[in-house]
Short mmCIF file of C-alpha atoms and ligand atoms in Angstrom, two decimals:
data_model
loop_
_atom_site.label_atom_id
_atom_site.label_comp_id
_atom_site.label_asym_id
_atom_site.label_seq_id
_atom_site.Cartn_x
_atom_site.Cartn_y
_atom_site.Cartn_z
CA MET T 1 2.62 1.67 -1.85
CA CYS T 2 -0.15 3.04 -3.69
CA GLY T 3 -4.58 2.39 -4.65
CA ILE T 4 -5.91 2.07 -8.15
CA ILE T 5 -9.01 2.23 -9.64
CA GLY T 6 -10.31 1.30 -13.37
CA VAL T 7 -14.49 2.28 -14.14
CA SER T 8 -15.64 0.68 -18.05
CA GLY T 9 -18.97 1.38 -18.62
CA VAL T 10 -20.19 3.09 -15.33
CA PRO T 11 -22.24 6.86 -16.29
CA ASP T 12 -20.23 9.64 -14.90
CA ALA T 13 -16.88 6.95 -13.54
CA ALA T 14 -14.96 9.81 -12.85
CA ARG T 15 -16.94 10.63 -9.90
CA VAL T 16 -16.60 6.71 -9.37
CA ALA T 17 -13.25 7.13 -9.45
CA TYR T 18 -12.70 9.46 -7.50
CA LEU T 19 -16.11 8.57 -5.01
CA GLY T 20 -13.34 5.31 -4.56
CA LEU T 21 -10.00 7.00 -4.19
CA TYR T 22 -11.51 8.47 -1.79
CA ALA T 23 -11.86 4.48 0.31
CA LEU T 24 -8.35 4.26 -0.60
CA GLN T 25 -7.09 7.19 0.18
CA HIS T 26 -4.64 4.88 3.03
CA ARG T 27 -2.52 3.07 0.23
CA GLY T 28 -1.30 6.20 -1.08
CA GLN T 29 -1.39 10.53 -0.46
CA GLU T 30 0.99 12.06 -1.83
CA SER T 31 -0.50 12.79 -4.90
CA ALA T 32 -3.91 12.00 -6.50
CA GLY T 33 -5.78 11.32 -9.95
CA ILE T 34 -7.87 10.68 -12.98
CA ILE T 35 -7.75 10.22 -16.42
CA SER T 36 -11.35 9.91 -17.81
CA LEU T 37 -12.28 8.50 -21.84
CA THR T 38 -14.82 10.41 -23.36
CA PRO T 39 -17.18 8.86 -25.51
CA ASP T 40 -14.74 8.82 -28.84
CA GLY T 41 -11.88 8.14 -27.24
CA GLU T 42 -10.67 12.11 -25.70
CA PRO T 43 -8.79 10.97 -22.70
CA ARG T 44 -9.23 14.03 -20.60
CA MET T 45 -6.80 13.89 -17.06
CA LYS T 46 -5.67 15.67 -13.45
CA VAL T 47 -3.73 14.90 -11.64
CA GLY T 48 -2.68 17.49 -8.52
CA MET T 49 -0.19 16.81 -4.81
CA GLY T 50 -1.79 16.32 -1.90
CA LEU T 51 -5.20 13.79 -0.96
CA VAL T 52 -8.21 12.63 -3.14
CA SER T 53 -10.43 15.99 -1.56
CA GLU T 54 -7.61 18.30 -2.25
CA THR T 55 -6.83 17.60 -5.30
CA PHE T 56 -10.50 17.43 -7.44
CA ASP T 57 -13.36 20.02 -6.84
CA GLU T 58 -16.97 19.90 -8.82
CA ALA T 59 -15.42 21.73 -10.88
CA GLU T 60 -12.69 19.18 -11.51
CA LEU T 61 -15.20 16.33 -11.84
CA GLN T 62 -17.24 17.55 -14.45
CA ARG T 63 -14.31 18.73 -17.03
CA LEU T 64 -13.43 14.98 -16.81
CA PRO T 65 -16.63 13.20 -18.65
CA GLY T 66 -16.61 9.48 -20.45
CA ASP T 67 -17.96 6.41 -18.66
CA VAL T 68 -14.24 4.92 -18.40
CA ALA T 69 -11.92 6.24 -16.40
CA VAL T 70 -8.73 5.21 -13.99
CA GLY T 71 -7.42 6.28 -10.59
CA HIS T 72 -4.82 6.85 -8.84
CA THR T 73 -3.58 7.22 -4.60
CA ARG T 74 -0.36 7.13 -4.18
CA TYR T 75 2.89 7.60 -2.23
CA SER T 76 6.23 6.60 -3.39
CA THR T 77 8.71 4.19 -3.00
CA THR T 78 10.79 4.93 -5.96
CA GLY T 79 11.02 8.17 -7.05
CA SER T 80 10.45 11.39 -5.58
CA THR T 81 7.26 13.03 -4.40
CA ILE T 82 6.77 15.32 -7.43
CA LEU T 83 4.15 15.65 -9.72
CA ALA T 84 6.00 14.45 -12.90
CA ASN T 85 5.85 10.80 -10.69
CA ALA T 86 2.04 11.65 -10.09
CA GLN T 87 -0.61 8.87 -11.54
CA PRO T 88 -1.85 7.62 -13.91
CA CYS T 89 0.84 7.69 -16.84
CA LEU T 90 -0.61 9.00 -19.90
CA VAL T 91 0.21 9.34 -22.91
CA ASN T 92 -0.25 8.90 -26.84
CA TYR T 93 1.24 6.20 -28.98
CA ARG T 94 0.64 4.79 -32.23
CA LEU T 95 -1.88 3.28 -31.18
CA GLY T 96 -3.98 5.87 -29.30
CA SER T 97 -4.10 6.73 -25.31
CA LEU T 98 -2.08 5.03 -22.71
CA SER T 99 -2.99 5.17 -19.18
CA VAL T 100 -1.40 3.10 -16.67
CA ALA T 101 -2.13 3.66 -12.75
CA HIS T 102 0.33 0.77 -10.72
CA ASN T 103 0.98 -0.13 -7.58
CA GLY T 104 3.70 -1.90 -6.25
CA ASN T 105 7.77 -1.85 -6.79
CA LEU T 106 9.48 -3.56 -9.84
CA THR T 107 12.73 -5.10 -9.29
CA ASN T 108 14.51 -4.12 -12.48
CA ALA T 109 12.92 -1.08 -13.65
CA ALA T 110 16.15 0.59 -13.29
CA GLU T 111 18.07 -2.24 -15.07
CA ILE T 112 16.01 -1.49 -17.85
CA LYS T 113 15.34 2.19 -18.05
CA ARG T 114 19.19 2.73 -18.43
CA ASP T 115 18.63 -0.67 -21.67
CA LEU T 116 15.95 2.34 -22.60
CA VAL T 117 18.07 5.17 -22.06
CA ASN T 118 21.82 4.14 -23.88
CA ARG T 119 18.57 3.29 -26.96
CA GLY T 120 18.26 7.32 -26.45
CA SER T 121 13.93 6.74 -25.19
CA ILE T 122 13.91 10.20 -22.80
CA PHE T 123 11.77 9.81 -19.71
CA THR T 124 10.65 12.46 -17.60
CA SER T 125 9.85 10.58 -14.00
CA SER T 126 12.00 8.97 -12.15
CA SER T 127 8.90 6.80 -11.47
CA ASP T 128 8.91 3.00 -11.96
CA THR T 129 5.79 3.15 -13.70
CA GLU T 130 7.25 5.10 -16.60
CA VAL T 131 8.87 2.31 -17.54
CA LEU T 132 6.74 0.76 -18.13
CA VAL T 133 4.68 2.74 -20.58
CA HIS T 134 8.32 2.85 -22.53
CA LEU T 135 8.14 -1.02 -22.94
CA ILE T 136 4.70 -1.45 -23.63
CA ALA T 137 4.71 1.29 -26.62
CA ARG T 138 8.06 -0.23 -28.04
CA SER T 139 6.36 -3.04 -27.99
CA GLU T 140 6.03 -4.68 -31.96
CA ALA T 141 3.15 -6.50 -31.41
CA PRO T 142 0.26 -5.81 -33.20
CA ASP T 143 -2.32 -5.28 -30.72
CA PRO T 144 -2.22 -3.68 -27.76
CA GLU T 145 -2.54 -7.07 -25.23
CA LEU T 146 0.18 -8.48 -26.86
CA GLN T 147 1.85 -5.43 -26.16
CA ILE T 148 1.24 -5.28 -22.61
CA ARG T 149 2.35 -8.43 -22.15
CA SER T 150 5.26 -8.63 -23.79
CA ALA T 151 6.41 -6.01 -21.54
CA LEU T 152 4.98 -7.78 -18.64
CA GLU T 153 7.54 -10.49 -19.34
CA ARG T 154 10.34 -8.13 -18.71
CA LEU T 155 8.95 -7.27 -15.52
CA GLU T 156 10.23 -8.54 -12.29
CA GLY T 157 8.75 -7.72 -9.20
CA ALA T 158 5.12 -6.22 -7.58
CA PHE T 159 2.48 -4.90 -9.44
CA SER T 160 -0.55 -4.42 -10.18
CA LEU T 161 -2.03 -2.31 -12.75
CA VAL T 162 -4.84 -0.92 -14.75
CA ILE T 163 -3.95 0.00 -17.93
CA GLY T 164 -6.64 1.77 -20.28
CA VAL T 165 -6.20 1.71 -23.71
CA GLY T 166 -8.26 3.81 -25.58
CA ARG T 167 -11.74 3.30 -24.11
CA THR T 168 -10.16 -0.23 -23.58
CA LEU T 169 -9.35 -1.16 -20.06
CA TYR T 170 -6.94 -4.56 -18.91
CA ALA T 171 -6.38 -5.62 -15.66
CA VAL T 172 -3.63 -7.35 -14.47
CA VAL T 173 -1.91 -8.85 -11.57
CA ASP T 174 1.55 -10.06 -10.98
CA PRO T 175 2.48 -13.24 -10.71
CA ARG T 176 4.03 -13.91 -7.68
CA GLY T 177 0.50 -11.53 -6.96
CA PHE T 178 2.06 -9.11 -3.68
CA ARG T 179 -1.08 -6.59 -4.81
CA PRO T 180 -4.85 -6.91 -4.43
CA LEU T 181 -6.74 -6.25 -7.11
CA VAL T 182 -11.15 -6.89 -6.72
CA LEU T 183 -13.60 -7.19 -9.84
CA GLY T 184 -16.75 -5.54 -9.23
CA ARG T 185 -20.02 -5.05 -10.93
CA MET T 186 -21.52 -1.64 -10.84
CA GLY T 187 -25.19 -1.47 -12.72
CA ASP T 188 -23.82 -2.50 -16.47
CA GLY T 189 -20.21 -1.75 -15.90
CA ILE T 190 -17.42 -2.73 -14.17
CA VAL T 191 -15.59 -1.53 -11.53
CA VAL T 192 -11.82 -2.62 -10.19
CA ALA T 193 -10.36 -1.79 -7.49
CA SER T 194 -7.26 -2.33 -5.46
CA GLU T 195 -9.05 -3.30 -2.56
CA THR T 196 -13.37 -4.37 -1.86
CA CYS T 197 -13.98 -1.00 0.21
CA ALA T 198 -13.59 0.89 -2.33
CA LEU T 199 -16.03 -1.12 -4.00
CA ASP T 200 -18.74 -0.64 -1.14
CA LEU T 201 -18.00 2.74 -1.41
CA VAL T 202 -19.03 3.33 -4.86
CA GLY T 203 -22.27 0.98 -4.89
CA ALA T 204 -20.47 -1.78 -6.84
CA THR T 205 -20.97 -5.82 -6.16
CA VAL T 206 -17.49 -8.25 -5.89
CA VAL T 207 -17.59 -9.92 -9.19
CA ARG T 208 -14.01 -11.79 -7.85
CA GLU T 209 -10.15 -11.14 -6.82
CA MET T 210 -8.63 -11.06 -8.89
CA GLN T 211 -5.42 -13.74 -8.88
CA PRO T 212 -1.26 -14.57 -9.23
CA GLY T 213 -0.51 -13.87 -12.91
CA GLU T 214 -4.38 -13.01 -13.90
CA PHE T 215 -4.78 -10.81 -16.98
CA VAL T 216 -8.10 -9.33 -18.04
CA ARG T 217 -10.12 -7.09 -20.76
CA ILE T 218 -13.09 -5.07 -19.50
CA VAL T 219 -14.41 -3.29 -22.97
CA ASP T 220 -17.93 -1.49 -22.46
CA GLY T 221 -18.05 -3.29 -19.04
CA VAL T 222 -17.36 -7.41 -20.43
CA ILE T 223 -14.80 -8.39 -18.90
CA GLU T 224 -13.18 -10.92 -20.81
CA ASP T 225 -10.20 -13.33 -19.61
CA LEU T 226 -6.82 -13.32 -21.08
CA GLN T 227 -4.15 -15.92 -21.07
CA PRO T 228 -2.59 -15.66 -17.47
CA LEU T 229 0.97 -15.00 -17.20
CA ARG T 230 3.61 -17.81 -17.12
CA ALA T 231 3.06 -18.69 -13.30
CA ARG T 232 5.37 -17.62 -10.65
CA PRO T 233 5.36 -18.94 -6.83
CA VAL T 234 2.95 -17.23 -5.26
CA SER T 235 3.79 -14.99 -2.61
CA ARG T 236 1.02 -12.33 -1.99
CA CYS T 237 2.19 -9.01 1.24
CA VAL T 238 1.17 -10.61 4.69
CA PHE T 239 1.92 -6.95 5.92
CA GLU T 240 -1.13 -5.74 3.54
CA LEU T 241 -3.25 -8.20 6.10
CA ILE T 242 -0.97 -6.93 8.95
CA TYR T 243 -1.08 -2.66 8.33
CA PHE T 244 -1.88 -1.80 4.73
CA ALA T 245 -5.32 -2.98 4.31
CA ARG T 246 -8.12 -1.32 5.74
CA PRO T 247 -9.74 -3.95 8.10
CA ASP T 248 -13.46 -3.49 6.51
CA SER T 249 -11.41 -4.87 3.67
CA GLN T 250 -11.21 -9.21 1.72
CA ILE T 251 -8.20 -8.85 0.41
CA PHE T 252 -6.18 -12.81 -0.33
CA GLY T 253 -9.52 -14.48 -0.17
CA GLU T 254 -9.45 -13.11 4.16
CA SER T 255 -11.51 -10.43 6.10
CA VAL T 256 -8.53 -7.91 6.83
CA ASP T 257 -10.44 -7.48 9.70
CA ARG T 258 -10.19 -11.51 10.84
CA VAL T 259 -6.22 -11.77 10.25
CA ARG T 260 -6.44 -8.83 12.61
CA ARG T 261 -7.67 -10.30 15.13
CA GLU T 262 -6.48 -13.57 14.77
CA ALA T 263 -3.00 -11.82 14.75
CA GLY T 264 -3.66 -10.48 18.57
CA ARG T 265 -5.42 -12.88 19.50
CA ARG T 266 -1.71 -15.59 18.09
CA LEU T 267 -0.14 -12.37 20.27
CA ALA T 268 -1.48 -12.63 23.55
CA MET T 269 -0.95 -17.16 23.54
CA GLU T 270 2.56 -16.27 22.36
CA HIS T 271 3.70 -13.23 24.98
CA PRO T 272 1.12 -13.30 27.31
CA ALA T 273 0.80 -10.32 30.59
CA PRO T 274 -0.32 -11.24 33.39
CA GLY T 275 -0.73 -9.13 36.35
CA ALA T 276 -1.94 -6.03 33.65
CA ASP T 277 -5.70 -4.37 34.75
CA VAL T 278 -5.41 -2.77 31.40
CA VAL T 279 -5.39 -3.22 27.35
CA PHE T 280 -5.64 -1.29 24.33
CA SER T 281 -4.73 0.11 20.77
CA VAL T 282 -2.18 2.24 18.26
CA PRO T 283 -5.43 3.97 17.20
CA ASP T 284 -6.41 2.72 14.64
CA SER T 285 -3.97 0.18 13.02
CA SER T 286 -4.31 -2.20 15.94
CA ASN T 287 -7.90 -2.26 16.97
CA ALA T 288 -8.78 -5.01 15.35
CA MET T 289 -5.51 -6.88 16.90
CA ALA T 290 -6.31 -5.48 21.06
CA LEU T 291 -9.65 -6.12 20.87
CA GLY T 292 -7.94 -9.75 19.79
CA PHE T 293 -5.44 -9.90 22.51
CA SER T 294 -8.27 -8.86 25.29
CA GLU T 295 -10.21 -11.60 24.33
CA ALA T 296 -7.56 -14.16 24.57
CA SER T 297 -6.18 -12.76 27.73
CA GLY T 298 -9.21 -11.63 29.63
CA ILE T 299 -7.37 -8.46 29.92
CA LYS T 300 -10.44 -5.40 30.07
CA LEU T 301 -9.68 -3.59 25.95
CA GLU T 302 -9.93 0.34 27.07
CA HIS T 303 -8.89 2.92 24.89
CA GLY T 304 -6.61 4.47 25.88
CA LEU T 305 -4.48 6.83 23.17
CA ILE T 306 -7.24 9.18 20.95
CA ARG T 307 -5.01 9.66 17.69
CA ASN T 308 -6.36 13.18 15.51
CA HIS T 309 -7.46 12.05 12.15
CA TYR T 310 -6.96 15.29 11.31
CA VAL T 311 -3.48 14.63 10.56
CA GLY T 312 -1.31 12.01 7.39
CA ARG T 313 0.55 9.18 8.77
CA THR T 314 3.41 10.27 10.22
CA PHE T 315 5.65 7.78 8.72
CA ILE T 316 5.41 9.51 4.95
CA HIS T 317 6.44 12.92 6.68
CA PRO T 318 10.53 12.70 5.55
CA THR T 319 12.93 14.45 7.69
CA GLN T 320 13.19 12.65 11.04
CA ALA T 321 11.96 15.96 13.30
CA LEU T 322 8.94 16.20 11.56
CA ARG T 323 7.77 12.38 12.65
CA VAL T 324 8.78 12.67 16.06
CA ALA T 325 7.49 16.28 16.64
CA LYS T 326 3.77 14.35 14.79
CA VAL T 327 3.96 11.21 17.28
CA LYS T 328 2.10 14.50 19.87
CA ILE T 329 -0.50 15.84 17.33
CA LYS T 330 -1.96 12.88 16.27
CA PHE T 331 -1.52 10.52 20.37
CA ASN T 332 -2.80 11.75 23.11
CA PRO T 333 -3.57 9.83 26.00
CA VAL T 334 -6.49 9.30 28.02
CA ARG T 335 -5.57 9.87 31.82
CA GLY T 336 -8.20 8.08 33.58
CA VAL T 337 -7.86 4.64 31.62
CA ILE T 338 -3.64 4.72 31.87
CA ALA T 339 -3.05 6.77 36.10
CA GLY T 340 -2.43 4.11 37.99
CA GLN T 341 -2.67 1.11 35.43
CA ARG T 342 -0.23 -1.75 34.45
CA VAL T 343 -1.32 -1.39 30.81
CA VAL T 344 -0.58 -4.06 27.36
CA VAL T 345 -0.06 -1.56 24.03
CA VAL T 346 -1.00 -3.39 21.07
CA ASP T 347 0.71 -2.30 17.77
CA ASP T 348 0.90 -3.66 14.67
CA SER T 349 4.53 -3.34 13.70
CA LEU T 350 8.10 -2.18 14.72
CA VAL T 351 9.60 0.70 12.36
CA ARG T 352 12.00 2.98 13.24
CA GLY T 353 10.58 2.71 16.96
CA THR T 354 10.53 6.50 16.59
CA THR T 355 6.33 6.91 17.41
CA SER T 356 6.60 3.84 19.96
CA ARG T 357 8.91 5.54 21.93
CA GLY T 358 7.44 8.40 21.79
CA LEU T 359 4.59 6.70 22.67
CA VAL T 360 5.46 5.03 25.95
CA GLN T 361 6.69 8.65 27.05
CA MET T 362 3.55 9.91 27.27
CA ILE T 363 1.97 6.62 27.76
CA ARG T 364 4.30 7.49 30.97
CA ALA T 365 3.13 10.07 31.91
CA ALA T 366 -0.50 9.44 32.51
CA GLY T 367 0.54 7.83 35.22
CA ALA T 368 0.76 4.65 34.22
CA ARG T 369 2.71 1.94 36.90
CA GLU T 370 3.97 -0.26 33.90
CA VAL T 371 4.20 -0.43 30.08
CA HIS T 372 3.94 -4.09 28.46
CA LEU T 373 4.49 -3.44 24.84
CA ARG T 374 2.85 -6.28 22.32
CA LEU T 375 3.22 -5.85 18.36
CA ALA T 376 1.56 -8.03 16.28
CA SER T 377 3.47 -9.20 13.25
CA PRO T 378 7.66 -9.95 14.44
CA PRO T 379 10.83 -7.58 14.16
CA ILE T 380 10.96 -5.74 11.04
CA THR T 381 14.34 -6.32 9.07
CA GLY T 382 15.26 -5.18 5.76
CA PRO T 383 13.16 -2.85 3.52
CA CYS T 384 10.43 -4.40 1.26
CA HIS T 385 11.25 -3.93 -2.68
CA TYR T 386 7.87 -4.56 -3.47
CA GLY T 387 5.65 -0.92 -2.26
CA ILE T 388 5.77 -0.44 1.00
CA ASP T 389 7.46 2.67 2.22
CA THR T 390 10.02 0.82 5.02
CA PRO T 391 12.73 2.61 5.48
CA THR T 392 16.66 1.11 4.91
CA ARG T 393 18.00 -1.86 6.61
CA GLU T 394 20.24 -0.13 9.10
CA GLU T 395 16.68 2.68 10.03
CA LEU T 396 15.03 -0.92 10.94
CA ILE T 397 15.23 -0.10 14.45
CA ALA T 398 14.65 -4.23 14.83
CA SER T 399 18.08 -5.24 11.96
CA THR T 400 20.60 -2.81 14.09
CA HIS T 401 19.50 -3.47 17.92
CA SER T 402 18.98 -6.35 19.98
CA MET T 403 15.65 -7.61 21.77
CA ASP T 404 16.62 -5.83 25.11
CA GLU T 405 18.26 -2.53 23.05
CA ILE T 406 14.66 -2.05 21.97
CA ARG T 407 13.14 -2.83 24.74
CA ASP T 408 15.23 -0.69 27.09
CA TYR T 409 15.26 2.83 23.48
CA LEU T 410 11.27 2.02 23.60
CA GLY T 411 11.19 2.88 27.72
CA VAL T 412 8.70 -0.42 27.92
CA ASP T 413 9.00 -3.15 30.94
CA THR T 414 8.27 -5.90 29.27
CA LEU T 415 8.25 -6.11 24.89
CA GLY T 416 7.17 -9.42 22.75
CA TYR T 417 7.15 -9.88 19.56
CA LEU T 418 3.92 -11.87 17.74
CA SER T 419 5.96 -14.62 15.59
CA LEU T 420 6.38 -15.17 12.33
CA GLU T 421 4.25 -18.98 12.19
CA GLY T 422 1.93 -17.51 14.58
CA MET T 423 1.89 -14.46 12.55
CA VAL T 424 0.99 -16.32 8.93
CA ALA T 425 -0.85 -18.46 10.35
CA ALA T 426 -3.67 -15.91 11.19
CA ALA T 427 -3.08 -14.80 8.22
CA GLY T 428 -5.17 -18.01 6.76
CA GLY T 429 -1.37 -19.91 6.13
CA GLY T 430 -0.01 -17.95 2.63
CA PRO T 431 1.81 -18.37 0.62
CA PHE T 432 3.16 -15.44 1.18
CA CYS T 433 5.97 -13.01 0.96
CA HIS T 434 7.25 -11.75 4.42
CA ALA T 435 10.72 -10.96 3.33
CA CYS T 436 10.90 -7.69 6.36
CA PHE T 437 10.12 -9.93 8.21
CA SER T 438 12.23 -12.87 7.62
CA GLY T 439 14.96 -11.80 4.44
CA ASP T 440 12.79 -14.70 2.43
CA TYR T 441 13.34 -12.30 -0.47
CA PRO T 442 11.24 -13.83 -3.69
CA THR T 443 12.75 -12.04 -6.15
CA ALA T 444 16.45 -10.89 -6.60
CA VAL T 445 16.94 -7.64 -5.36
CA PRO T 446 19.86 -6.03 -7.93
CA ASN T 447 21.48 -2.94 -5.63
CA GLU T 448 20.21 -1.30 -8.45
CA VAL T 449 16.96 -0.47 -7.29
CA VAL T 450 18.76 2.33 -4.84
CA GLN T 451 19.04 4.23 -8.46
CA MET T 452 14.87 4.66 -9.50
CA GLU T 453 14.83 6.26 -5.45
CA ARG T 454 17.56 9.32 -7.08
CA PRO T 455 15.02 12.29 -7.75
CA SER T 456 14.59 13.54 -10.66
CA THR T 457 16.28 16.60 -11.35
CA LEU T 458 13.32 17.28 -14.36
CA THR T 459 11.42 18.83 -12.91
CA VAL T 460 7.57 18.84 -14.70
CA SER T 461 4.51 20.69 -13.84
CA ARG T 462 1.38 19.05 -14.64
CA ALA T 463 -1.26 20.73 -12.86
P1 AMP J 501 7.69 3.25 14.17
O1 AMP J 501 6.99 3.45 16.06
O2 AMP J 501 8.43 4.71 14.29
O3 AMP J 501 8.69 2.69 14.70
O4 AMP J 501 6.46 2.68 13.53
C1 AMP J 501 5.40 1.90 14.21
C2 AMP J 501 3.89 2.54 13.94
O5 AMP J 501 4.37 3.51 11.72
C3 AMP J 501 3.10 1.26 13.61
O6 AMP J 501 1.76 2.63 14.90
C4 AMP J 501 2.74 0.82 12.30
O7 AMP J 501 1.21 1.54 11.88
C5 AMP J 501 3.09 2.02 11.49
N1 AMP J 501 3.85 1.30 10.81
C6 AMP J 501 4.04 0.33 9.70
N2 AMP J 501 4.50 0.02 8.79
C7 AMP J 501 4.23 0.88 7.95
C8 AMP J 501 4.61 1.93 6.23
N3 AMP J 501 5.01 1.51 5.94
N4 AMP J 501 4.04 3.35 6.13
C9 AMP J 501 3.22 3.68 7.65
N5 AMP J 501 3.59 3.80 8.67
C10 AMP J 501 3.77 1.78 8.97
#
C-alpha cells in the first residue's frame, strides 16, 4: 500500500508534500520520496528508504524548490524493498520530465512487462509502476492526456495516481475505484492526496473526493475535468475503511471513524460476550471498534493494552521470527485492568494469527480469567491483488484452519468474527471489493501476479 500526494501552485510545494506525507505515513513506511518542479520545469528528486522523518531534513527540502511537487510513501506489494522501487518514479521522455506516484497494484503488469521486454524495453525496478511509465513514454498519442489515457486503458487492477508531466499534474482513479484520492484547495493552489487527513495537516480544504474513473488535469492551481476512463463496475476496497485508512479521514464518502464504531456495534450484536467485565481494543487500529462494541453491549471500555508508538507496524517486517518478537516490543498489558477479569479483546482483523496469539498469551499472563476475541471483519481467506499487503493464501490462518482450530491456536475462550453482511452494512453498503474475505475478485487474477514479486537482480542506488 502507499500514500500519494501532489501539490500545484503552492509556494514551497515540496514542504507541503513533506508535511502531507507525515499524515500518510501509516500507508507505507518502507520508502519516501518527493519530486519538485522549479518554475522553469526542472525536476529535483529525493527518495530514500525508511520513514519520511528519516528521508528528509531541512537541507534536503531546500534542495527541492518550486511550486509543484509529487510525493509518495511506500510499502511493497509487488517488487522488493529496495531503493530502485522507491517512488515517485522520475524519467525524461520526449515531452519532458515524467513523474509518477502510484497507490494500488496492477494485476496485468507482469504480462505487459513481458511484452515490453520482448520488444526491447529496459526496466530498472521490479515495481509494477514502471510498466505504466513505459506505456506512457511509448504511446504515440500527441499529448500527455492522451498518452496517459491510452496507457491506463491497458491496465487492470488498482491505481490511484498523481502523474506530473513537466509542471502539469494529472490525477486519476481507476474505474473500479479501489483506492481513495481526494482533491483539496490550499490558497491559490491545489493539493491532491490519498486521504483527507493529509489535507487537514497542511491546512487545505476538501474540494471533492475523486470518483472511480475520474481523471483531472491540474495546472497552476486550477483543476480541469477530463473525460473519465471507461466505466467498470465500482469496487471500493472495504479494507481501507476497516483497517488501512486513518480514522480521522473521510474516504469513499464515509467517516472512517463512524464506519469502525458501527462495525464494533454490529459485532457486539452478532457475537455478544455475556458476563464479560471489560472490553478493550488492540490499539490503535481497533479503538473505534472497541468503543462501538462497548456502546452496544454495555460492557465497560478500558485501556487493557498499551502500545509503544516508536515501533513500526509489525506486519510489515519480513520474517516470521521478527514478527513474533515485535509483538512484545509493541504491546504490553495493563495488569490492573486485566487481572481477575473476563475480558473481551476487539481487533479489526485476523491475518496470520501471530500477533493475536502473542497478545492472548500476554493477556492471560496478566491474570485474565477469560479471554473472548472479537474481530470486526470476516475471516481473511485470500490474498489481496489490489495493493494491500496480505500474505499468501497458505499463511492466512482462516484459509487453512477451522474456527475451532483458530480458537485453540489463539488460546481464547470464544472467538467471533463480524459477518460479511455486517461489515458491508457498517461500511455504508458499497459497492465494495471484499475479495480477501469473500473470494469474489472483481478482476481476473492471473498467476503472473506472482512473477512481479520476484526481486529484481539489478539494484540501483539513487540516494
Ligand atoms: P495477526 O494476529 O498476526 O493475524 O495480525 C493481525 C493484526 O494485523 C491486526 O491487529 C490488524 O490490525 C493488523 N493488520 C491487518 N492487515 C494488515 C496489513 N495489511 N498490514 C499490516 N497490519 C495488518
